[in-house]
mmCIF file of C-alpha atoms and ligand atoms in Angstrom:
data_model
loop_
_atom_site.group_PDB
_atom_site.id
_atom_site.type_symbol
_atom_site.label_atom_id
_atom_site.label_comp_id
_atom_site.label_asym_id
_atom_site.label_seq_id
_atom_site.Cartn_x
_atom_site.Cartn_y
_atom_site.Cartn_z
ATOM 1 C CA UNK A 1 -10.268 11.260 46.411
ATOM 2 C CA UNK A 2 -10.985 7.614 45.943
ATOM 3 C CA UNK A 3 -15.031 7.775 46.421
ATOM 4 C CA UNK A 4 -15.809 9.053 42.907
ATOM 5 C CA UNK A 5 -14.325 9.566 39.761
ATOM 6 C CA UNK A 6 -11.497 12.046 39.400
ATOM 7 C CA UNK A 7 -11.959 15.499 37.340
ATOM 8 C CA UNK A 8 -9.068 15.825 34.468
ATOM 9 C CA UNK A 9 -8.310 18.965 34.268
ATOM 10 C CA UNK A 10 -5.555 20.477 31.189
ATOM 11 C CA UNK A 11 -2.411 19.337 32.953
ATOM 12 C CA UNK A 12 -3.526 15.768 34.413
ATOM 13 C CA UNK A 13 -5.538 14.592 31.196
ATOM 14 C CA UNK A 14 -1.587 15.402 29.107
ATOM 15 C CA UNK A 15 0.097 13.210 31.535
ATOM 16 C CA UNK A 16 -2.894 10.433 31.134
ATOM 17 C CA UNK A 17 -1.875 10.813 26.946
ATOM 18 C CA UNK A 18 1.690 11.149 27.864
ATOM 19 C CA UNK A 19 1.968 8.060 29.806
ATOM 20 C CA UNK A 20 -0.125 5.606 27.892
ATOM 21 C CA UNK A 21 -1.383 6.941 24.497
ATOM 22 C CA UNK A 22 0.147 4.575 21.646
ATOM 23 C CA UNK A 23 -1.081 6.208 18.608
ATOM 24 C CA UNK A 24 0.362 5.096 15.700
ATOM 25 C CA UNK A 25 1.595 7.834 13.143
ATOM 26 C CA UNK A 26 -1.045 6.523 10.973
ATOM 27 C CA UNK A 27 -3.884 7.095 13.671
ATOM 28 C CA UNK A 28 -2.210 10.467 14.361
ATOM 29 C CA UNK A 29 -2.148 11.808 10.651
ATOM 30 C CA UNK A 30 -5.836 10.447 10.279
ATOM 31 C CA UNK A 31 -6.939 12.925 13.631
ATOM 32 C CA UNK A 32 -4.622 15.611 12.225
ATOM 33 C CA UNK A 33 -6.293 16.110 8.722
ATOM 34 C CA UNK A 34 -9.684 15.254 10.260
ATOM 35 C CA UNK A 35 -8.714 18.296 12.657
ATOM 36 C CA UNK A 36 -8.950 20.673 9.594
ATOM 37 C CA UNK A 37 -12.615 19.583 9.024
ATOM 38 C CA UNK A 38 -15.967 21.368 9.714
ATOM 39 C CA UNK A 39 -17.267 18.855 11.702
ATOM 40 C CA UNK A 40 -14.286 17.671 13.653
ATOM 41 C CA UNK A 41 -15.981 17.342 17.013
ATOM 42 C CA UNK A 42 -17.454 14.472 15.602
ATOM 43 C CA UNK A 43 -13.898 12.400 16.007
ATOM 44 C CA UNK A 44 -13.431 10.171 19.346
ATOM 45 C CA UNK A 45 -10.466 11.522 21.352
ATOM 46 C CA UNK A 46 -7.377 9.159 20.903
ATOM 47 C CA UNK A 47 -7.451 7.630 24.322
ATOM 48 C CA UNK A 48 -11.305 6.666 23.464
ATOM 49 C CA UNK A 49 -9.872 4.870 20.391
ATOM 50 C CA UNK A 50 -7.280 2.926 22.165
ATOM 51 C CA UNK A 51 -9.298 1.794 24.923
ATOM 52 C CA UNK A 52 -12.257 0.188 22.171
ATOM 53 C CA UNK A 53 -9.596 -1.410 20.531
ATOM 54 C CA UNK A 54 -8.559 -3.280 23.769
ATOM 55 C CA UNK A 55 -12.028 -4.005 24.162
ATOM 56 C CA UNK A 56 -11.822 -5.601 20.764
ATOM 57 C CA UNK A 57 -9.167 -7.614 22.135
ATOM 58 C CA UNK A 58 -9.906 -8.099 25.607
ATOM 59 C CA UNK A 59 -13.718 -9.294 24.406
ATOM 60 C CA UNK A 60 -12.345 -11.355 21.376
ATOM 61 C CA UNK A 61 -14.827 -9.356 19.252
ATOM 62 C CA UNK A 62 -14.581 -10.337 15.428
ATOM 63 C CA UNK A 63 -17.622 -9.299 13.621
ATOM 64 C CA UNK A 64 -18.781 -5.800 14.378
ATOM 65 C CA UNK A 65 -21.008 -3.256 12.683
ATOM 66 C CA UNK A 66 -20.468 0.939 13.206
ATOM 67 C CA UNK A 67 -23.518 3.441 13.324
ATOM 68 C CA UNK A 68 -21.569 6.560 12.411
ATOM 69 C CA UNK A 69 -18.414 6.068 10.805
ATOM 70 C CA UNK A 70 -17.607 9.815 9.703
ATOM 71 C CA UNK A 71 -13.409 9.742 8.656
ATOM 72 C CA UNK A 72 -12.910 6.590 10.063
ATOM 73 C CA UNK A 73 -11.094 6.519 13.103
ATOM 74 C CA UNK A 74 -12.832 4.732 15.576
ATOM 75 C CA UNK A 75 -13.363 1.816 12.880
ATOM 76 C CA UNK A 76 -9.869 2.221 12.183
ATOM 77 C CA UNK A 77 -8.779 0.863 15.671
ATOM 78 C CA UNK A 78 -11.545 -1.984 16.216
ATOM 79 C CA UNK A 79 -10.853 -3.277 12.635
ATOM 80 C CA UNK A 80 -7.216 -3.449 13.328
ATOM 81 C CA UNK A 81 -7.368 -4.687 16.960
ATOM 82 C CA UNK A 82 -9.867 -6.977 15.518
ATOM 83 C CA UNK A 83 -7.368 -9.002 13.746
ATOM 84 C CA UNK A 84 -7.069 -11.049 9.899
ATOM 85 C CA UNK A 85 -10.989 -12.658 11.139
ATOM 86 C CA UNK A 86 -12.087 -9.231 12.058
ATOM 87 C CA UNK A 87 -15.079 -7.701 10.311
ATOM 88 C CA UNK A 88 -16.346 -4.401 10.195
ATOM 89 C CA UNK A 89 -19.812 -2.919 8.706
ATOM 90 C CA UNK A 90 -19.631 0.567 8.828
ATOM 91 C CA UNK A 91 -23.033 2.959 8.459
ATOM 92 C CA UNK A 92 -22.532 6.456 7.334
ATOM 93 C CA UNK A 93 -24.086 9.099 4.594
ATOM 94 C CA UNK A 94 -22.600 9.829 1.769
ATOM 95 C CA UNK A 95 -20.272 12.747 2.033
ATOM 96 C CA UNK A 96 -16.595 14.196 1.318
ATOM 97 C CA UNK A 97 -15.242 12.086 4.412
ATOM 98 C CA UNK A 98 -15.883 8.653 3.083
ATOM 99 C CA UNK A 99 -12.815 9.099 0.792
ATOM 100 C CA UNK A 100 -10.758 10.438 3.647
ATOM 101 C CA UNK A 101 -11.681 6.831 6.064
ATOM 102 C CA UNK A 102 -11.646 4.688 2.714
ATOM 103 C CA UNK A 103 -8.151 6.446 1.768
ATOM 104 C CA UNK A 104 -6.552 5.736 5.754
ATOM 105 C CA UNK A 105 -7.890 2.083 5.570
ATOM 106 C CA UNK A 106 -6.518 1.570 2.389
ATOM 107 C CA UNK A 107 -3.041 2.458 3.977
ATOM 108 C CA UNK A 108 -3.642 0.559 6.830
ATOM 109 C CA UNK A 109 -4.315 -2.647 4.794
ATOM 110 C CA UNK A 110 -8.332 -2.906 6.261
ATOM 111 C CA UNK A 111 -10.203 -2.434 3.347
ATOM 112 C CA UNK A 112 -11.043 -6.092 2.736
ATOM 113 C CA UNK A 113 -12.569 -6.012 6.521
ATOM 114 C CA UNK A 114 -14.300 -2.979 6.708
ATOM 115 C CA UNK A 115 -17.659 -2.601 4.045
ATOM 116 C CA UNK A 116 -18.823 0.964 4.156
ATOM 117 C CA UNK A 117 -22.078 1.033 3.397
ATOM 118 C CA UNK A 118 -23.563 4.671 2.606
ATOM 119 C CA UNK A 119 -27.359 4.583 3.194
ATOM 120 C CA UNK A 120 -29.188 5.966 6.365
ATOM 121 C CA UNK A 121 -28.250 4.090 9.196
ATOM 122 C CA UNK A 122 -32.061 2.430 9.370
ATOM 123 C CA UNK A 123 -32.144 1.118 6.197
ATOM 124 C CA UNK A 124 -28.620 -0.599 6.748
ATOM 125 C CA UNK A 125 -29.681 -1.870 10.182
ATOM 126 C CA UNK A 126 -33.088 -3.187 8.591
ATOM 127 C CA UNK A 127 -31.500 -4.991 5.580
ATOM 128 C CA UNK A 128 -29.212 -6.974 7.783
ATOM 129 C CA UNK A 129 -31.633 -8.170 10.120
ATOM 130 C CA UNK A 130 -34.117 -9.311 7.154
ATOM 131 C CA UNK A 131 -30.804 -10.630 5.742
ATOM 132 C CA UNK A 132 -30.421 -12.782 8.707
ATOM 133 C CA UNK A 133 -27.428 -11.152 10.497
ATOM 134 C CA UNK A 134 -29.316 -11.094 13.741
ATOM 135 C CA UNK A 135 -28.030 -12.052 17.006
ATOM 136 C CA UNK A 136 -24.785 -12.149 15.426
ATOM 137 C CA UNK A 137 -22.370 -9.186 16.339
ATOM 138 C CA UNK A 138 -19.705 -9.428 19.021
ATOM 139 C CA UNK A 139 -19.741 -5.532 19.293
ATOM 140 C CA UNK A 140 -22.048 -2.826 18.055
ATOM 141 C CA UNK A 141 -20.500 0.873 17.993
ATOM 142 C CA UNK A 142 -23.169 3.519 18.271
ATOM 143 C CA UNK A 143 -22.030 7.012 17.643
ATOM 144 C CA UNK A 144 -24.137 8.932 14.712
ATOM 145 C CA UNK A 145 -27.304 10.976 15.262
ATOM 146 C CA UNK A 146 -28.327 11.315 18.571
ATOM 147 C CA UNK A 147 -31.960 12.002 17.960
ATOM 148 C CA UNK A 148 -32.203 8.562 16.873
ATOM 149 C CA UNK A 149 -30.190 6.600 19.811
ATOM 150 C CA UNK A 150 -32.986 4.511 21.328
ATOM 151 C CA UNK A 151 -33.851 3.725 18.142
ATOM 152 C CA UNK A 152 -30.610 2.692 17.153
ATOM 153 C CA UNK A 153 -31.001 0.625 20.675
ATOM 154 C CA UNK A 154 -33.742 -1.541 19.805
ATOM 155 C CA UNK A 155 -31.779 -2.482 16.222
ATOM 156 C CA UNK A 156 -28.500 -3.156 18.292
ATOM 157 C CA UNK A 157 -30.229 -5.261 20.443
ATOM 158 C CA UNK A 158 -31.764 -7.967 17.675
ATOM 159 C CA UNK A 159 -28.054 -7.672 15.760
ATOM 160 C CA UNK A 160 -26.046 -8.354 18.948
ATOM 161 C CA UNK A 161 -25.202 -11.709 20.155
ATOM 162 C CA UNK A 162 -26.140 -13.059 23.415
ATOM 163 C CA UNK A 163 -22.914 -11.841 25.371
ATOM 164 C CA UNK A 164 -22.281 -8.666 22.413
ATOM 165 C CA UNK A 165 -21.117 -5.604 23.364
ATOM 166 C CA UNK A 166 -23.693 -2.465 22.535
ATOM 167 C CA UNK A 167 -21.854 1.080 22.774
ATOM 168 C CA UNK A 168 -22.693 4.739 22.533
ATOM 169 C CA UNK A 169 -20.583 7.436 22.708
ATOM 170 C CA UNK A 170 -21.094 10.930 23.932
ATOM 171 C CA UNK A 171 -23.549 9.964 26.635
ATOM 172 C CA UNK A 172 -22.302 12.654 28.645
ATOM 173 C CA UNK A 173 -22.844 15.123 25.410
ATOM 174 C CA UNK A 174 -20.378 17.994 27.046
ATOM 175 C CA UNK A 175 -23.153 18.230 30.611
ATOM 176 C CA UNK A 176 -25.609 18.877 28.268
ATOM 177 C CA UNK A 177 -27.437 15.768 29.939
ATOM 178 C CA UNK A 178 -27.835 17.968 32.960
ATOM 179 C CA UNK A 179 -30.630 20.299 31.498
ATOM 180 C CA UNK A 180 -33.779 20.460 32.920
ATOM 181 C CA UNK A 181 -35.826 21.130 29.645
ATOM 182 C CA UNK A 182 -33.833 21.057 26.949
ATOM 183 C CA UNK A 183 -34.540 22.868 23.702
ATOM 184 C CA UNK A 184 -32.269 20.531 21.509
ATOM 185 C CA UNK A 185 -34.154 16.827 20.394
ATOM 186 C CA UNK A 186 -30.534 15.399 20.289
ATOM 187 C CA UNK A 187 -30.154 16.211 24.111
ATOM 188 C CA UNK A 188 -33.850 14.541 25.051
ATOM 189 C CA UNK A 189 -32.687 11.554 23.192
ATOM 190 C CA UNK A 190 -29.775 10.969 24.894
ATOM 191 C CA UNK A 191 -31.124 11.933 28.456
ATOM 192 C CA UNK A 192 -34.178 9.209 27.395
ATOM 193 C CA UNK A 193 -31.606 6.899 26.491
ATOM 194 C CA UNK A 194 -29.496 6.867 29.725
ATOM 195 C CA UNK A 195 -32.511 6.713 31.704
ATOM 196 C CA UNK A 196 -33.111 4.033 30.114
ATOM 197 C CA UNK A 197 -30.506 1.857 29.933
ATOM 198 C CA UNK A 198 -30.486 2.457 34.191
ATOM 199 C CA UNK A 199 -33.690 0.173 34.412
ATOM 200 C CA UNK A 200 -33.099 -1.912 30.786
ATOM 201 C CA UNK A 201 -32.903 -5.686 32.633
ATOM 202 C CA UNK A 202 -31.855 -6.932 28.276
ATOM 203 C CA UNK A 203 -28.017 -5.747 29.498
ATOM 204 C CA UNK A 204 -25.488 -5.188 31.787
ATOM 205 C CA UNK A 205 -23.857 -0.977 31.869
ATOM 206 C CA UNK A 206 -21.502 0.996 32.575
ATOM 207 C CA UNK A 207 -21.100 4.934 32.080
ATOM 208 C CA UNK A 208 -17.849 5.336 31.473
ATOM 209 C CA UNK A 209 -17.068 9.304 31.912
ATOM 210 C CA UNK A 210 -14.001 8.761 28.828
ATOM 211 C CA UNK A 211 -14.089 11.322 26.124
ATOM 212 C CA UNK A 212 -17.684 12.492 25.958
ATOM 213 C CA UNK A 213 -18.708 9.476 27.764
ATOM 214 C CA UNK A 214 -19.007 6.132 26.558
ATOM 215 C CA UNK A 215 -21.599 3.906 27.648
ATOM 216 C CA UNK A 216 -21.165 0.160 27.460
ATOM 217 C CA UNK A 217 -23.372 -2.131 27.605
ATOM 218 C CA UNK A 218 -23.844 -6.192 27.212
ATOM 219 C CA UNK A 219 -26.493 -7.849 26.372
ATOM 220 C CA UNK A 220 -27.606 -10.557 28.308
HETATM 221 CA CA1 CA B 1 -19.102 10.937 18.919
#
């Protein structure tokens, strides 16, 4: 069983949250009431959010920028594992969830390190690079509408720093990557995307198959 990655099914994925989810109550209240939303698919699992805030750490990562912010939990645990330097610009629409992020990093004590800036995620990403932010974010978070991924590539890629970490999350979008001829625009985008980021010599990858999967990449 050691040649490819293992399946999780019900019973082994508890005892991989049993044994080594640290959630904190805050992080656990924030998933709870984002749990009673419409569109809660759109939160990271909790074991996704612990391992990108040891990223954060293990990479040293201080400024950082969000595509996709929704309630706030993913920028929840890179601005705290970030640290007092740590900044975070997060991208989102305007919509009833800002409060609920705004309101949990408020409690957490982030709100002087995260900027929330509600504006398509374009705009955002073109104002900071004519505001000369590029090539300067340790770690870019990718996780808001699919259709525009390899867009969102080509911005990551003049905002990162030489040695930044570029992510995207549901790369594995629940198999859906496995159809042939898919009706759905945000399914072609991601297949297009991991196709190409295989061949894309501007970064280093890995696929890994962690919530919905999470690709990482690093720019070279
Ligand atoms: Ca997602």
């Amino acid at each position: 069983m050691t040649g490819r990655t293992l399946a999780l099914d019900d019973a082994l994925y508890q005892y991989l949250l049993d044994v080594s989810l640290r959630e904190s109550p805050l992080l656990k209240r924030l998933r709870d009431e984002t749990q009673q939303l419409p569109m809660a698919r759109w939160q990271i699992a909790p074991e996704q959010g612990q391992f990108m805030a040891l990223l954060v750490q293990l990479s040293g990562a201080r400024k950082m920028l969000e595509i996709g912010t929704y309630t706030g939990y993913s920028a929840l645990c890179m601005a705290q594992a970030a640290g007092e330097e740590g900044r975070l610009i997060c991208c989102d629409l305007p919509g009833d969830y800002n409060a609920i992020a705004e309101r949990y990093w408020h409690e957490a004590g982030l709100s002087e390190r995260i900027d929330l800036r509600l504006a398509p995620a374009l705009e955002t990403l073109s104002a900071l690079e004519r505001g000369g932010h590029g090539e300067s974010f340790d770690l870019i978070f990718i996780d808001a509408d699919k259709a525009n991924y390899t867009v969102y590539l080509e911005h990551a890629l003049v905002l990162a720093r030489k040695g930044g970490l570029i992510l995207f999350d549901n790369t594995l979008w629940g198999g859906r990557v496995l159809e042939t001829s898919p009706d759905s625009a945000d399914t072609r985008a991601i297949q297009a995307l991991n196709r190409g980021l295989r061949r894309d010599t501007r970064v280093e990858l890995s696929l890994l198959p962690l919530g919905d999967g999470l690709s990482i990449c690093r720019k070279r």
